[in-house]
Coordinates of C-alpha atoms and ligand atoms in Angstrom, one line a residue:
X1 CA 137.2 49.5 30.6
X2 CA 137.1 48.9 34.3
X3 CA 134.0 47.7 36.2
X4 CA 133.9 49.0 39.8
X5 CA 131.8 48.0 42.7
X6 CA 130.9 50.0 45.9
X7 CA 129.2 48.5 48.9
X8 CA 131.0 50.0 51.9
X9 CA 127.8 51.2 53.6
X10 CA 124.2 51.6 52.4
X11 CA 124.6 52.3 48.7
X12 CA 124.9 49.5 46.2
X13 CA 126.7 50.9 43.1
X14 CA 128.4 49.6 40.0
X15 CA 130.1 51.7 37.3
X16 CA 132.0 51.1 34.1
X17 CA 134.7 53.6 33.2
X18 CA 136.8 53.9 30.0
X19 CA 140.5 53.8 30.9
X20 CA 141.8 56.0 28.1
X21 CA 139.3 58.8 28.3
X22 CA 138.2 58.4 32.0
X23 CA 134.6 58.6 30.7
X24 CA 131.9 57.1 32.9
X25 CA 130.1 54.8 30.5
X26 CA 127.7 53.2 33.0
X27 CA 126.8 54.1 36.5
X28 CA 123.9 52.8 38.6
X29 CA 123.3 53.2 42.3
X30 CA 120.5 51.7 44.5
X31 CA 120.3 53.6 47.9
X32 CA 118.9 51.9 51.0
X33 CA 118.0 55.2 52.8
X34 CA 114.3 54.4 53.0
X35 CA 115.0 50.9 54.4
X36 CA 117.1 52.3 57.2
X37 CA 115.1 55.5 57.9
X38 CA 112.8 53.8 60.3
X39 CA 115.8 52.8 62.5
X40 CA 117.3 56.3 62.4
X41 CA 120.6 54.9 61.0
X42 CA 122.2 52.1 59.0
X43 CA 121.5 48.5 60.3
X44 CA 124.6 46.6 59.0
X45 CA 122.9 43.1 58.6
X46 CA 119.9 44.7 56.8
X47 CA 122.4 46.6 54.6
X48 CA 124.3 43.4 53.7
X49 CA 121.1 41.6 52.7
X50 CA 119.9 44.5 50.5
X51 CA 123.4 44.6 48.8
X52 CA 123.0 40.8 48.1
X53 CA 119.8 41.6 46.2
X54 CA 120.8 44.9 44.6
X55 CA 124.3 44.3 43.3
X56 CA 123.4 41.3 41.1
X57 CA 120.4 43.3 39.7
X58 CA 122.7 46.2 38.7
X59 CA 125.4 43.8 37.4
X60 CA 122.9 42.3 35.0
X61 CA 122.6 45.7 33.3
X62 CA 126.4 46.0 33.0
X63 CA 126.7 42.7 31.2
X64 CA 127.0 44.2 27.7
X65 CA 130.3 45.8 28.8
X66 CA 131.9 42.5 29.9
X67 CA 133.8 41.7 26.6
X68 CA 135.5 45.1 26.9
X69 CA 136.6 44.9 30.5
X70 CA 140.3 45.0 31.5
X71 CA 140.0 44.9 35.3
X72 CA 137.5 44.6 38.2
X73 CA 137.8 47.1 41.0
X74 CA 136.0 47.1 44.4
X75 CA 136.0 49.1 47.6
X76 CA 137.6 46.8 50.2
X77 CA 138.2 49.3 53.0
X78 CA 137.1 51.0 55.2
X79 CA 133.4 50.5 55.9
X80 CA 131.0 48.1 57.4
X81 CA 132.5 44.6 57.6
X82 CA 129.3 42.7 56.5
X83 CA 128.6 45.0 53.6
X84 CA 132.2 45.4 52.2
X85 CA 132.3 41.6 51.9
X86 CA 129.3 41.6 49.6
X87 CA 131.1 43.7 47.0
X88 CA 134.5 42.0 47.5
X89 CA 133.0 38.6 47.0
X90 CA 131.3 39.7 43.8
X91 CA 134.5 41.3 42.5
X92 CA 136.6 38.2 43.2
X93 CA 134.0 35.9 41.4
X94 CA 134.0 38.3 38.4
X95 CA 137.7 38.6 38.2
X96 CA 138.2 34.9 38.3
X97 CA 135.5 34.0 35.9
X98 CA 136.4 36.7 33.4
X99 CA 140.2 36.2 34.0
X100 CA 140.8 39.8 34.8
X101 CA 143.1 41.6 37.3
X102 CA 141.5 42.7 40.6
X103 CA 142.0 46.1 42.1
X104 CA 141.1 46.8 45.8
X105 CA 140.3 50.5 46.4
X106 CA 140.3 52.4 49.7
X107 CA 136.9 54.1 49.9
X108 CA 138.5 57.3 51.1
X109 CA 140.9 57.4 48.1
X110 CA 137.7 56.9 46.0
X111 CA 136.1 60.1 47.6
X112 CA 139.3 62.0 46.8
X113 CA 139.1 60.8 43.1
X114 CA 135.5 62.0 42.9
X115 CA 137.2 65.4 42.3
X116 CA 138.8 64.0 39.1
X117 CA 135.9 62.2 37.4
X118 CA 136.3 62.3 33.6
X119 CA 139.5 64.5 34.0
X120 CA 143.1 64.4 35.0
X121 CA 144.1 64.3 38.7
X122 CA 145.7 67.4 40.2
X123 CA 148.1 67.4 43.1
X124 CA 149.2 68.6 45.6
X125 CA 146.0 69.5 47.3
X126 CA 144.7 69.9 50.8
X127 CA 141.5 68.0 51.2
X128 CA 138.7 68.1 53.7
X129 CA 136.8 64.8 53.7
X130 CA 133.5 65.0 55.4
X131 CA 131.3 61.9 55.4
X132 CA 129.2 59.7 57.7
X133 CA 132.3 57.8 58.8
X134 CA 135.1 60.4 58.6
X135 CA 136.1 64.0 59.2
X136 CA 139.6 64.4 58.1
X137 CA 142.0 66.9 56.6
X138 CA 144.4 65.3 54.2
X139 CA 147.5 66.5 52.4
X140 CA 147.4 64.7 49.0
X141 CA 150.6 64.6 47.1
X142 CA 149.6 62.0 44.5
X143 CA 148.2 58.5 44.0
X144 CA 148.3 56.7 47.4
X145 CA 150.4 59.5 48.8
X146 CA 148.1 60.9 51.4
X147 CA 149.1 62.4 54.8
X148 CA 146.5 62.9 57.6
X149 CA 146.7 66.4 59.0
X150 CA 143.7 66.3 61.3
X151 CA 140.7 64.1 62.2
X152 CA 137.8 63.9 64.5
X153 CA 138.3 62.6 68.0
X154 CA 134.7 61.2 68.3
X155 CA 131.7 61.7 65.9
X156 CA 132.1 62.7 62.3
X157 CA 130.6 65.9 60.8
X158 CA 128.0 63.9 58.8
X159 CA 127.2 61.7 61.7
X160 CA 126.5 64.7 63.9
X161 CA 123.8 65.8 61.4
X162 CA 122.4 62.3 61.4
X163 CA 122.2 62.3 65.2
X164 CA 120.6 65.8 65.4
X165 CA 118.0 64.7 62.9
X166 CA 117.3 61.5 64.9
X167 CA 116.9 63.6 68.1
X168 CA 114.4 65.8 66.3
X169 CA 112.6 62.8 64.7
X170 CA 113.4 64.0 61.2
X171 CA 114.5 60.8 59.6
X172 CA 117.7 59.4 58.0
X173 CA 120.1 60.4 56.5
X174 CA 120.0 63.6 58.6
X175 CA 122.4 65.8 56.5
X176 CA 120.1 66.9 53.7
X177 CA 117.1 67.2 56.1
X178 CA 118.9 69.3 58.7
X179 CA 120.3 71.5 55.9
X180 CA 116.8 72.0 54.5
X181 CA 115.4 72.8 58.0
X182 CA 118.3 75.1 58.8
X183 CA 117.4 77.2 55.7
X184 CA 114.1 78.2 57.3
X185 CA 115.6 78.8 60.8
X186 CA 117.3 81.6 62.8
X187 CA 120.9 80.5 63.2
X188 CA 121.5 83.0 66.1
X189 CA 118.6 81.8 68.3
X190 CA 120.6 79.2 70.2
X191 CA 124.2 79.9 71.3
X192 CA 125.9 76.5 71.0
X193 CA 129.6 76.8 71.7
X194 CA 132.1 76.0 69.0
X195 CA 134.1 72.8 69.9
X196 CA 137.8 73.1 70.8
X197 CA 137.7 76.9 70.3
X198 CA 140.4 77.6 72.9
X199 CA 142.3 74.4 72.3
X200 CA 145.5 74.5 70.2
X201 CA 144.7 71.0 69.0
X202 CA 144.3 70.7 65.2
X203 CA 141.5 68.1 65.5
X204 CA 137.7 67.9 65.4
X205 CA 135.1 66.9 68.0
X206 CA 131.3 66.7 67.5
X207 CA 130.0 64.7 70.5
X208 CA 130.0 67.7 72.8
X209 CA 128.0 69.8 70.3
X210 CA 125.5 66.9 69.9
X211 CA 125.0 66.9 73.7
X212 CA 124.5 70.7 73.7
X213 CA 121.7 70.1 71.1
X214 CA 120.2 67.3 73.1
X215 CA 120.1 69.4 76.3
X216 CA 118.5 72.3 74.4
X217 CA 115.8 69.9 73.0
X218 CA 115.1 68.6 76.5
X219 CA 114.9 72.2 77.9
X220 CA 112.3 73.2 75.3
X221 CA 110.1 70.2 76.0
X222 CA 107.5 70.2 73.2
X223 CA 109.0 71.5 70.0
X224 CA 107.2 73.6 67.4
X225 CA 108.4 73.4 63.7
X226 CA 110.0 76.8 64.2
X227 CA 112.0 75.5 67.2
X228 CA 113.2 72.6 64.9
X229 CA 114.2 75.0 62.2
X230 CA 116.1 77.2 64.7
X231 CA 117.9 74.3 66.3
X232 CA 119.0 73.0 62.9
X233 CA 120.2 76.4 61.8
X234 CA 122.0 77.1 65.1
X235 CA 123.6 73.6 65.1
X236 CA 124.7 73.8 61.4
X237 CA 126.2 77.2 62.0
X238 CA 128.4 76.0 64.9
X239 CA 129.2 72.6 63.3
X240 CA 130.5 74.5 60.2
X241 CA 132.3 77.2 62.3
X242 CA 134.2 74.4 64.0
X243 CA 135.5 73.1 60.7
X244 CA 136.3 76.6 59.4
X245 CA 138.2 77.5 62.6
X246 CA 140.6 74.5 62.4
X247 CA 140.8 74.7 58.6
X248 CA 142.0 78.3 58.8
X249 CA 144.8 77.3 61.1
X250 CA 145.9 74.5 58.7
X251 CA 145.7 76.8 55.6
X252 CA 147.7 79.5 57.4
X253 CA 150.6 77.1 57.7
X254 CA 150.4 75.5 54.2
X255 CA 152.0 76.5 51.0
X256 CA 149.5 74.4 48.9
X257 CA 147.3 76.6 46.8
X258 CA 144.6 74.1 46.0
X259 CA 141.9 73.0 48.4
X260 CA 139.0 70.6 48.0
X261 CA 136.0 69.2 50.0
X262 CA 134.9 65.7 49.3
X263 CA 132.5 63.1 50.9
X264 CA 128.7 62.9 51.4
X265 CA 128.5 66.0 53.6
X266 CA 130.4 68.1 51.0
X267 CA 127.0 68.4 49.3
X268 CA 126.1 70.8 52.1
X269 CA 125.7 74.2 50.4
X270 CA 126.1 76.2 53.6
X271 CA 129.5 74.5 54.1
X272 CA 130.4 75.1 50.5
X273 CA 129.6 78.8 50.8
X274 CA 131.7 79.2 54.0
X275 CA 134.7 77.3 52.5
X276 CA 134.4 79.3 49.3
X277 CA 134.8 82.5 51.3
X278 CA 137.7 81.1 53.3
X279 CA 139.5 80.1 50.1
X280 CA 138.9 83.6 48.6
X281 CA 140.5 85.1 51.8
X282 CA 143.6 82.9 51.3
X283 CA 143.6 83.2 47.5
X284 CA 143.3 79.5 47.2
X285 CA 141.5 77.6 44.4
X286 CA 138.6 75.5 45.7
X287 CA 137.8 72.2 44.0
X288 CA 134.5 70.4 44.5
X289 CA 133.1 67.1 43.2
X290 CA 129.9 67.2 41.2
X291 CA 126.9 67.2 43.6
X292 CA 125.7 63.9 42.2
X293 CA 129.0 62.2 43.1
X294 CA 129.6 63.6 46.7
X295 CA 127.8 60.6 48.4
X296 CA 129.1 57.1 48.0
X297 CA 129.2 55.8 44.4
X298 CA 131.1 53.4 42.2
X299 CA 132.2 55.9 39.6
X300 CA 134.7 57.5 42.1
X301 CA 136.0 53.9 42.8
X302 CA 136.4 53.4 39.1
X303 CA 138.3 56.7 38.6
X304 CA 140.7 55.7 41.4
X305 CA 141.1 52.3 39.9
X306 CA 142.3 53.8 36.6
X307 CA 145.3 55.1 38.5
X308 CA 145.9 51.6 39.9
X309 CA 145.5 50.0 36.4
X310 CA 148.1 52.4 35.0
X311 CA 150.6 51.4 37.7
X312 CA 149.6 47.7 37.5
X313 CA 148.7 48.0 41.2
X314 CA 146.7 44.7 41.3
X315 CA 145.8 42.3 44.1
X316 CA 145.5 38.5 43.6
X317 CA 142.0 37.3 44.6
X318 CA 143.3 35.2 47.5
X319 CA 145.1 38.3 48.9
X320 CA 142.2 40.7 48.7
X321 CA 140.4 41.0 52.0
X322 CA 138.0 43.6 53.3
X323 CA 139.5 45.8 56.0
X324 CA 136.7 47.7 57.8
X325 CA 139.0 49.9 59.9
X326 CA 141.7 50.8 57.4
X327 CA 142.7 54.5 57.4
X328 CA 143.6 56.7 54.5
Ligands
LIG1 O1 130.2 59.8 51.9 P1 128.9 59.3 52.4 O2 127.8 59.1 51.3 O3 129.0 58.0 53.2 C1 130.1 57.7 54.0 O4 131.2 57.4 53.4 O5 129.9 57.9 55.2 O6 128.4 60.4 53.5 C2 127.1 60.2 54.1 C3 127.0 61.2 55.2 C4 125.8 61.1 56.1 O7 126.2 61.2 57.4 C5 124.9 62.2 55.6 O8 124.0 62.7 56.6 C6 125.9 63.3 55.3 O9 127.0 62.5 54.6 N1 125.4 64.3 54.4 C7 125.3 65.6 54.7 C8 124.6 66.2 53.7 N2 124.3 65.3 52.7 C9 124.8 64.1 53.2 N3 125.6 66.2 55.9 C10 125.4 67.6 55.9 N4 124.7 68.2 54.9 C11 124.3 67.6 53.8 N5 123.7 68.3 52.9
LIG2 ZN1 131.8 57.6 51.7

């Protein structure tokens, strides 16, 4: 079995996965959303302190698995510097005390492997990664064989939902709240323009759309609940149309017949429906992670670590450092 630890942002999570069957035997996650909600976003130092309390509490429950462990895995990049180090330090201490190999996992690789929980991996695949920190399209050929096809030039997809929620005073994280508000709204009331619509660039940009929403909120002055519903619906429609517009260009040129969406924002059902329709149009098979494992979790880190274990892709404790800015 492999014990995996995730602390790259505001979720403290530990999982134990059986190597041979890929079964998740233990998975616990303590989210800090309520602690950060009053600040409208994640406060890194507060997140680090909360990880320092939560991780040992979860680890205590995983103790019965210790005699069966073959490796310790941990997210070491990318993420918040002060929170990554909480998990990395715990993983090093465990690996040295239990005399086990250590596996550093890239958080983005973990999101990709959330597609393959309790099953075999399938490549090649074109993957849209939409989270709070990233908006990327990746061509995945196999383990650690990932090519970046497109990424955001400024804000990420998930982050733009968080910022719209903050402007409307709706709380954090904004994604699920904005999606729920959008369901009750009229998506055609406000005509926000789709970013980079006339640009040949295969890239994403969300800061301009965020500003359009801010100007609309200012123009309305006092907002009724209906105004908020309509703003969320109109914003979500355009934010998603932007993704779809660029994805279409990518899929037109690709011969890969499998497509997936991963990351926290892949839980958005409106986005899922739109991408499902696009995949039908291109006769491409769509793969999605289970809803419960779209957001950050240690099970996806454990699943990726099984691939590392099979290849003996270990890192000595003195060499494992956290790399907050590392890319895919
Ligand atoms: O993958 P994740 O848990 O953390 C990062 O690695 O960043 O993604 C969190 C992000 C947040 O920005 C959150 O607002 C967004 O995913 N998110 C959503 C939805 N659920 C979570 N965005 C849009 N719609 C959702 N339903
Ligand atoms: Zn994530």
